[in-house]
mmCIF file of C-alpha atoms and ligand atoms in Angstrom:
data_model
loop_
_atom_site.group_PDB
_atom_site.id
_atom_site.type_symbol
_atom_site.label_atom_id
_atom_site.label_comp_id
_atom_site.label_asym_id
_atom_site.label_seq_id
_atom_site.Cartn_x
_atom_site.Cartn_y
_atom_site.Cartn_z
ATOM 1 C CA MET A 442 -11.889 -13.236 16.502
ATOM 2 C CA SER A 443 -13.293 -10.894 13.575
ATOM 3 C CA LYS A 444 -15.777 -11.705 11.057
ATOM 4 C CA ASN A 445 -14.286 -12.271 7.421
ATOM 5 C CA THR A 446 -16.189 -11.048 4.734
ATOM 6 C CA ALA A 447 -14.945 -10.018 1.073
ATOM 7 C CA GLU A 448 -16.507 -6.563 0.961
ATOM 8 C CA THR A 449 -15.674 -5.382 4.413
ATOM 9 C CA TRP A 450 -13.042 -7.094 5.932
ATOM 10 C CA HIS A 451 -10.468 -4.209 5.741
ATOM 11 C CA GLN A 452 -12.948 -2.620 8.362
ATOM 12 C CA ASP A 453 -11.656 -5.314 11.187
ATOM 13 C CA PHE A 454 -8.547 -6.164 9.664
ATOM 14 C CA TYR A 455 -6.944 -2.475 9.769
ATOM 15 C CA ASP A 456 -7.665 -1.468 13.770
ATOM 16 C CA ASP A 457 -5.271 0.465 16.044
ATOM 17 C CA LEU A 458 -3.647 -3.149 17.154
ATOM 18 C CA PHE A 459 -2.630 -3.760 13.466
ATOM 19 C CA ALA A 460 -1.495 0.310 13.411
ATOM 20 C CA GLN A 461 0.553 -0.544 16.781
ATOM 21 C CA HIS A 462 2.561 -3.712 15.514
ATOM 22 C CA CYS A 463 2.313 -3.723 10.883
ATOM 23 C CA LEU A 464 1.494 -0.395 10.109
ATOM 24 C CA GLN A 465 4.905 1.286 12.185
ATOM 25 C CA ARG A 466 8.588 1.871 9.957
ATOM 26 C CA SER A 467 11.864 3.213 11.911
ATOM 27 C CA ASP A 468 12.903 6.701 10.499
ATOM 28 C CA LYS A 469 15.349 4.520 8.662
ATOM 29 C CA GLU A 470 13.020 3.194 6.401
ATOM 30 C CA VAL A 471 10.742 6.503 5.745
ATOM 31 C CA ASN A 472 13.869 8.097 5.271
ATOM 32 C CA GLU A 473 14.258 5.567 2.231
ATOM 33 C CA ALA A 474 11.080 5.855 1.210
ATOM 34 C CA VAL A 475 11.284 9.770 1.088
ATOM 35 C CA ASP A 476 14.340 10.253 -0.833
ATOM 36 C CA PHE A 477 13.302 7.528 -3.073
ATOM 37 C CA LEU A 478 10.347 9.436 -4.026
ATOM 38 C CA MET A 479 11.752 12.996 -3.703
ATOM 39 C CA ASP A 480 14.014 11.543 -6.465
ATOM 40 C CA LYS A 481 12.223 9.539 -8.942
ATOM 41 C CA LEU A 482 8.860 11.918 -8.998
ATOM 42 C CA SER A 483 10.736 14.745 -9.451
ATOM 43 C CA LEU A 484 8.886 16.400 -6.193
ATOM 44 C CA LYS A 485 9.822 19.385 -4.821
ATOM 45 C CA ALA A 486 8.253 21.760 -2.530
ATOM 46 C CA GLY A 487 5.618 23.630 -3.487
ATOM 47 C CA MET A 488 4.287 20.785 -5.572
ATOM 48 C CA ARG A 489 0.137 18.911 -5.031
ATOM 49 C CA PHE A 490 0.944 15.243 -4.062
ATOM 50 C CA PHE A 491 -2.185 12.562 -3.543
ATOM 51 C CA ASP A 492 -1.198 9.969 -1.402
ATOM 52 C CA GLN A 493 -3.519 7.114 -2.039
ATOM 53 C CA GLY A 494 -4.224 4.600 0.982
ATOM 54 C CA CYS A 495 -2.263 6.370 3.456
ATOM 55 C CA GLY A 496 -3.084 4.687 6.022
ATOM 56 C CA LEU A 497 -1.716 6.668 8.680
ATOM 57 C CA GLY A 498 -0.411 8.677 6.763
ATOM 58 C CA THR A 499 3.289 7.942 7.706
ATOM 59 C CA LEU A 500 4.972 9.090 3.826
ATOM 60 C CA SER A 501 2.300 11.692 3.470
ATOM 61 C CA LEU A 502 3.332 13.606 6.681
ATOM 62 C CA ALA A 503 6.997 13.261 6.462
ATOM 63 C CA LEU A 504 6.738 14.448 2.436
ATOM 64 C CA ALA A 505 4.584 17.536 3.536
ATOM 65 C CA ARG A 506 7.427 18.239 6.347
ATOM 66 C CA LYS A 507 9.759 18.732 2.530
ATOM 67 C CA GLY A 508 7.483 21.316 2.045
ATOM 68 C CA LEU A 509 4.892 19.320 -0.343
ATOM 69 C CA HIS A 510 0.619 19.883 0.079
ATOM 70 C CA VAL A 511 0.021 16.358 0.238
ATOM 71 C CA THR A 512 -4.008 14.959 -0.356
ATOM 72 C CA GLY A 513 -4.192 11.487 1.842
ATOM 73 C CA VAL A 514 -6.995 8.847 2.068
ATOM 74 C CA ASP A 515 -7.635 5.562 3.773
ATOM 75 C CA LEU A 516 -10.451 3.602 4.325
ATOM 76 C CA ILE A 517 -9.811 3.406 7.938
ATOM 77 C CA ASP A 518 -11.506 6.213 10.276
ATOM 78 C CA SER A 519 -9.461 6.466 12.995
ATOM 79 C CA TYR A 520 -5.801 6.347 10.585
ATOM 80 C CA ILE A 521 -6.944 9.299 8.984
ATOM 81 C CA THR A 522 -8.129 11.197 12.674
ATOM 82 C CA ARG A 523 -4.303 10.329 13.526
ATOM 83 C CA ALA A 524 -2.552 11.728 10.697
ATOM 84 C CA GLN A 525 -5.007 14.835 10.733
ATOM 85 C CA ALA A 526 -3.656 15.620 14.364
ATOM 86 C CA GLU A 527 -0.253 14.736 13.470
ATOM 87 C CA ALA A 528 -0.339 17.332 10.475
ATOM 88 C CA ALA A 529 -2.574 20.115 12.697
ATOM 89 C CA ALA A 530 0.333 19.462 15.851
ATOM 90 C CA GLU A 531 2.688 20.386 13.134
ATOM 91 C CA ASN A 532 0.911 22.695 10.678
ATOM 92 C CA LEU A 533 1.380 21.118 7.739
ATOM 93 C CA ALA A 534 0.067 21.693 4.151
ATOM 94 C CA CYS A 535 -1.720 18.508 4.550
ATOM 95 C CA ASP A 536 -5.550 17.423 4.121
ATOM 96 C CA PHE A 537 -6.835 13.591 4.900
ATOM 97 C CA HIS A 538 -9.880 12.396 4.183
ATOM 98 C CA THR A 539 -12.093 9.180 4.862
ATOM 99 C CA GLY A 540 -12.678 7.503 1.940
ATOM 100 C CA ASN A 541 -12.788 4.893 -0.561
ATOM 101 C CA ALA A 542 -9.849 4.841 -2.820
ATOM 102 C CA TYR A 543 -11.945 2.976 -5.966
ATOM 103 C CA ASP A 544 -13.652 7.013 -6.265
ATOM 104 C CA PHE A 545 -12.370 9.651 -4.085
ATOM 105 C CA THR A 546 -10.511 12.071 -6.778
ATOM 106 C CA PRO A 547 -8.828 15.600 -4.501
ATOM 107 C CA SER A 548 -9.659 18.510 -5.062
ATOM 108 C CA LYS A 549 -7.301 20.141 -6.955
ATOM 109 C CA PRO A 550 -4.891 18.191 -10.024
ATOM 110 C CA CYS A 551 -1.857 16.810 -8.320
ATOM 111 C CA ASP A 552 1.818 17.354 -10.056
ATOM 112 C CA ALA A 553 2.485 13.305 -8.489
ATOM 113 C CA ALA A 554 0.302 10.632 -6.816
ATOM 114 C CA ILE A 555 0.919 6.940 -5.143
ATOM 115 C CA ASN A 556 -0.443 4.085 -3.943
ATOM 116 C CA TRP A 557 2.729 2.817 -1.535
ATOM 117 C CA TRP A 558 2.986 -0.991 0.549
ATOM 118 C CA THR A 559 0.800 -2.782 -0.929
ATOM 119 C CA SER A 560 -2.552 -0.697 -0.134
ATOM 120 C CA PHE A 561 -3.738 -1.817 -4.347
ATOM 121 C CA GLY A 562 -5.300 -5.393 -5.441
ATOM 122 C CA TYR A 563 -7.748 -6.284 -3.232
ATOM 123 C CA SER A 564 -10.280 -7.657 -5.222
ATOM 124 C CA GLU A 565 -10.255 -11.376 -7.721
ATOM 125 C CA ASN A 566 -11.447 -8.916 -10.281
ATOM 126 C CA ASP A 567 -9.001 -6.344 -11.821
ATOM 127 C CA ASP A 568 -11.630 -4.586 -13.585
ATOM 128 C CA LYS A 569 -12.165 -3.662 -10.136
ATOM 129 C CA ASN A 570 -8.544 -2.838 -8.668
ATOM 130 C CA ILE A 571 -8.071 -0.870 -11.536
ATOM 131 C CA LEU A 572 -10.624 2.020 -11.055
ATOM 132 C CA MET A 573 -7.542 3.181 -8.236
ATOM 133 C CA MET A 574 -5.064 3.905 -10.707
ATOM 134 C CA GLN A 575 -7.569 5.214 -13.539
ATOM 135 C CA ARG A 576 -8.791 7.444 -9.721
ATOM 136 C CA ILE A 577 -4.769 8.470 -9.825
ATOM 137 C CA PHE A 578 -4.908 8.551 -13.528
ATOM 138 C CA GLU A 579 -7.214 11.703 -13.203
ATOM 139 C CA THR A 580 -6.054 13.344 -10.344
ATOM 140 C CA LEU A 581 -2.373 13.583 -11.925
ATOM 141 C CA LYS A 582 -2.183 16.998 -14.123
ATOM 142 C CA PRO A 583 -0.269 15.944 -17.800
ATOM 143 C CA GLY A 584 3.042 14.538 -17.249
ATOM 144 C CA GLY A 585 2.915 13.494 -13.255
ATOM 145 C CA PHE A 586 4.480 11.161 -11.920
ATOM 146 C CA PHE A 587 2.596 7.910 -10.462
ATOM 147 C CA GLY A 588 4.745 5.838 -7.366
ATOM 148 C CA PHE A 589 3.044 2.157 -7.474
ATOM 149 C CA ASP A 590 4.866 -0.315 -4.873
ATOM 150 C CA TYR A 591 3.919 -3.934 -4.709
ATOM 151 C CA LYS A 592 4.886 -7.518 -3.605
ATOM 152 C CA ASN A 593 6.214 -9.542 -6.984
ATOM 153 C CA GLY A 594 3.710 -11.880 -7.255
ATOM 154 C CA ALA A 595 6.386 -14.087 -9.249
ATOM 155 C CA ARG A 596 8.901 -14.345 -5.938
ATOM 156 C CA VAL A 597 5.748 -14.241 -3.726
ATOM 157 C CA LEU A 598 4.767 -17.959 -5.707
ATOM 158 C CA LYS A 599 7.997 -19.387 -5.504
ATOM 159 C CA ASP A 600 7.393 -18.921 -1.716
ATOM 160 C CA PHE A 601 4.556 -21.239 -1.756
ATOM 161 C CA ALA A 602 6.037 -23.398 -4.566
ATOM 162 C CA GLN A 603 6.157 -26.318 -1.597
ATOM 163 C CA SER A 604 3.151 -25.451 0.080
ATOM 164 C CA ASN A 605 -0.152 -23.586 -0.017
ATOM 165 C CA THR A 606 -0.202 -21.886 3.320
ATOM 166 C CA LEU A 607 3.336 -19.991 5.316
ATOM 167 C CA ARG A 608 3.450 -19.136 8.303
ATOM 168 C CA ASP A 609 5.665 -16.321 10.234
ATOM 169 C CA VAL A 610 6.432 -15.557 13.629
ATOM 170 C CA ALA A 611 7.741 -11.975 15.065
ATOM 171 C CA GLU A 612 8.555 -11.361 19.080
ATOM 172 C CA LYS A 613 9.082 -8.161 20.252
ATOM 173 C CA ASP A 614 9.684 -7.351 23.747
ATOM 174 C CA GLY A 615 6.700 -10.042 24.716
ATOM 175 C CA HIS A 616 4.290 -9.001 21.844
ATOM 176 C CA LYS A 617 4.254 -11.587 19.469
ATOM 177 C CA THR A 618 2.775 -11.498 15.974
ATOM 178 C CA VAL A 619 1.949 -14.487 14.233
ATOM 179 C CA TRP A 620 1.482 -14.420 10.196
ATOM 180 C CA GLU A 621 -0.895 -16.949 8.175
ATOM 181 C CA SER A 622 -0.790 -16.274 4.431
ATOM 182 C CA ARG A 623 -2.561 -18.889 2.357
ATOM 183 C CA TYR A 624 -2.230 -19.296 -1.997
ATOM 184 C CA GLU A 625 -5.001 -19.871 -3.205
ATOM 185 C CA PRO A 626 -4.040 -20.535 -7.281
ATOM 186 C CA ASP A 627 -7.906 -20.561 -8.569
ATOM 187 C CA THR A 628 -7.957 -16.875 -7.888
ATOM 188 C CA ASN A 629 -4.594 -15.802 -7.855
ATOM 189 C CA MET A 630 -4.849 -14.669 -4.617
ATOM 190 C CA VAL A 631 -3.105 -14.372 -0.991
ATOM 191 C CA TYR A 632 -5.090 -14.349 2.204
ATOM 192 C CA LYS A 633 -3.336 -13.638 5.254
ATOM 193 C CA ASP A 634 -4.336 -14.352 8.972
ATOM 194 C CA TRP A 635 -3.040 -11.986 11.834
ATOM 195 C CA ILE A 636 -2.769 -13.225 15.194
ATOM 196 C CA TYR A 637 -1.266 -10.638 17.575
ATOM 197 C CA THR A 638 -0.693 -11.939 21.624
ATOM 198 C CA ALA A 639 -0.007 -9.502 24.293
ATOM 199 C CA PRO A 640 2.508 -10.362 26.845
ATOM 200 C CA ASP A 641 -0.177 -10.886 29.053
ATOM 201 C CA GLY A 642 -0.995 -14.070 27.285
ATOM 202 C CA THR A 643 -4.608 -12.584 25.858
ATOM 203 C CA HIS A 644 -4.960 -12.495 21.928
ATOM 204 C CA GLN A 645 -6.513 -11.390 19.182
ATOM 205 C CA GLU A 646 -7.282 -12.795 16.092
ATOM 206 C CA ASN A 647 -7.743 -10.728 12.560
ATOM 207 C CA LYS A 648 -8.906 -12.492 9.048
ATOM 208 C CA GLY A 649 -7.773 -10.305 6.813
ATOM 209 C CA GLY A 650 -8.976 -10.804 2.995
ATOM 210 C CA GLY A 651 -6.513 -11.336 -0.210
ATOM 211 C CA ALA A 652 -4.011 -9.698 -2.135
ATOM 212 C CA LYS A 653 -4.099 -10.736 -6.277
ATOM 213 C CA LEU A 654 -0.640 -11.769 -6.999
ATOM 214 C CA TYR A 655 0.581 -9.442 -10.091
ATOM 215 C CA THR A 656 3.919 -10.253 -11.639
ATOM 216 C CA ALA A 657 5.527 -6.982 -13.361
ATOM 217 C CA GLU A 658 3.569 -7.479 -16.702
ATOM 218 C CA ASP A 659 0.831 -7.816 -14.881
ATOM 219 C CA ILE A 660 1.411 -4.889 -12.969
ATOM 220 C CA THR A 661 2.938 -3.099 -17.010
ATOM 221 C CA HIS A 662 -0.883 -4.493 -18.124
ATOM 222 C CA LEU A 663 -2.939 -2.455 -15.708
ATOM 223 C CA LEU A 664 -0.823 0.726 -15.965
ATOM 224 C CA THR A 665 -0.408 0.649 -19.506
ATOM 225 C CA GLY A 666 -5.027 0.189 -19.213
ATOM 226 C CA ALA A 667 -5.052 2.634 -16.962
ATOM 227 C CA GLY A 668 -3.046 5.315 -19.301
ATOM 228 C CA PHE A 669 0.328 5.131 -17.844
ATOM 229 C CA VAL A 670 3.624 5.352 -19.915
ATOM 230 C CA ASN A 671 7.285 5.326 -19.427
ATOM 231 C CA ILE A 672 7.426 2.574 -17.025
ATOM 232 C CA LYS A 673 10.565 2.038 -14.713
ATOM 233 C CA PHE A 674 10.815 -0.898 -13.095
ATOM 234 C CA TYR A 675 12.470 -0.836 -8.956
ATOM 235 C CA GLY A 676 13.305 -3.571 -6.816
ATOM 236 C CA ASP A 677 14.071 -1.797 -3.537
ATOM 237 C CA MET A 678 13.839 1.525 -2.700
ATOM 238 C CA GLN A 679 17.862 2.362 -2.610
ATOM 239 C CA GLY A 680 16.550 2.427 -6.580
ATOM 240 C CA GLY A 681 18.197 -0.905 -7.335
ATOM 241 C CA ALA A 682 17.190 -3.086 -10.713
ATOM 242 C CA PHE A 683 13.636 -4.932 -10.333
ATOM 243 C CA ASP A 684 14.745 -8.614 -10.885
ATOM 244 C CA PRO A 685 11.551 -10.487 -10.685
ATOM 245 C CA ASP A 686 13.180 -13.712 -9.086
ATOM 246 C CA THR A 687 14.127 -12.387 -6.305
ATOM 247 C CA SER A 688 13.424 -8.850 -5.336
ATOM 248 C CA ILE A 689 10.934 -8.673 -3.119
ATOM 249 C CA ARG A 690 9.157 -5.452 -4.193
ATOM 250 C CA CYS A 691 7.884 -4.773 -7.930
ATOM 251 C CA ILE A 692 8.514 -0.993 -8.066
ATOM 252 C CA THR A 693 6.892 1.196 -10.570
ATOM 253 C CA ILE A 694 7.447 4.718 -11.661
ATOM 254 C CA SER A 695 5.481 6.100 -14.861
ATOM 255 C CA GLU A 696 3.821 8.323 -15.942
ATOM 256 C CA LYS A 697 -0.120 10.683 -17.332
ATOM 257 C CA PRO A 698 1.513 11.691 -21.071
ATOM 258 C CA ALA A 699 2.336 14.904 -21.231
ATOM 259 C CA GLY A 700 -0.992 15.090 -24.164
ATOM 260 C CA ALA A 701 -3.583 13.588 -22.125
HETATM 261 C C1 SAM B 1054 -0.477 -2.137 3.882
HETATM 262 S S1 SAM B 1054 -1.454 -0.529 4.790
HETATM 263 C C2 SAM B 1054 -0.350 0.724 3.862
HETATM 264 C C3 SAM B 1054 0.014 2.112 4.032
HETATM 265 C C4 SAM B 1054 0.656 3.144 3.904
HETATM 266 N N1 SAM B 1054 0.333 3.463 2.512
HETATM 267 C C5 SAM B 1054 2.347 3.645 3.761
HETATM 268 O O1 SAM B 1054 2.397 3.390 3.127
HETATM 269 O O2 SAM B 1054 2.262 3.543 5.096
HETATM 270 C C6 SAM B 1054 -2.622 -0.329 3.431
HETATM 271 C C7 SAM B 1054 -3.824 0.583 3.972
HETATM 272 O O3 SAM B 1054 -4.326 0.296 2.541
HETATM 273 C C8 SAM B 1054 -5.918 1.223 2.705
HETATM 274 N N2 SAM B 1054 -6.596 0.326 2.657
HETATM 275 C C9 SAM B 1054 -7.486 -0.561 1.650
HETATM 276 N N3 SAM B 1054 -8.355 -0.519 0.807
HETATM 277 C C10 SAM B 1054 -8.976 0.678 0.640
HETATM 278 C C11 SAM B 1054 -9.981 1.586 -0.061
HETATM 279 N N4 SAM B 1054 -10.826 0.670 -0.767
HETATM 280 N N5 SAM B 1054 -9.184 2.762 0.193
HETATM 281 C C12 SAM B 1054 -8.758 3.595 1.054
HETATM 282 N N6 SAM B 1054 -8.029 3.025 1.144
HETATM 283 C C13 SAM B 1054 -7.646 1.549 1.413
HETATM 284 C C14 SAM B 1054 -5.842 0.792 4.548
HETATM 285 O O4 SAM B 1054 -7.029 0.619 5.064
HETATM 286 C C15 SAM B 1054 -4.577 0.728 4.603
HETATM 287 O O5 SAM B 1054 -4.367 1.756 5.333
#
């Protein structure tokens, strides 16, 4: 079992096993996300793009295949090594860095940026969480777009209405993953532990840290606090309307003001 501290849990939690079983997307899911981003962020070949908390670089690589110059940053060195190898094998215009999103900015201004698939909200302290949005704001050219994909906190709270602890089980080809989520009202954080059992019965348990629950109003407050304007909400990657009661995701597209 891995140790878990508020500041270091990511290094233990986001390991190769997690990448293999929880960070893979189908081609359909990747294509949907890429089509959504190309459209809503008005992306074109030749533009500079920043992927904050890029993980394995799945979206960065797919966008680089569309002709974008992508800079990605992630805390986990092994994820960045994999992304770099994939980019090199296909000769893609990618620049991946192991680094901390609270302080990393790309060397050149970007036309658009994302923080995608809950790569945010790891601190109980909003003054710390907003630092990631501030780094994106600094990165963007005036008029540049920011795509932010986070859980819809209002909907997650409904899931915890009956109990502060929830369990999800997924099984595929003898590989079993069990998620245990715990909601702590005092901090408004959801803590997730992940237990993986291999077909031979061996298992590994990773204690995750927490991610803060944010409603659409909270996200508006954070984005405007970081300087973003013209915030538009979407409930899914088909561009469906956001509904606070039912949408699983809370996706926003916002803009750095033209004069900023
Ligand atoms: C759920 S994954 C999503 C990955 C990616 N955005 C995607 O869509 O595939 C969250 C990622 O955020 C990264 N992360 C968390 N805290 C970070 C930090 N302070 N700096 C950089 N990356 C961070 C994790 O290492 C992990 O790869």
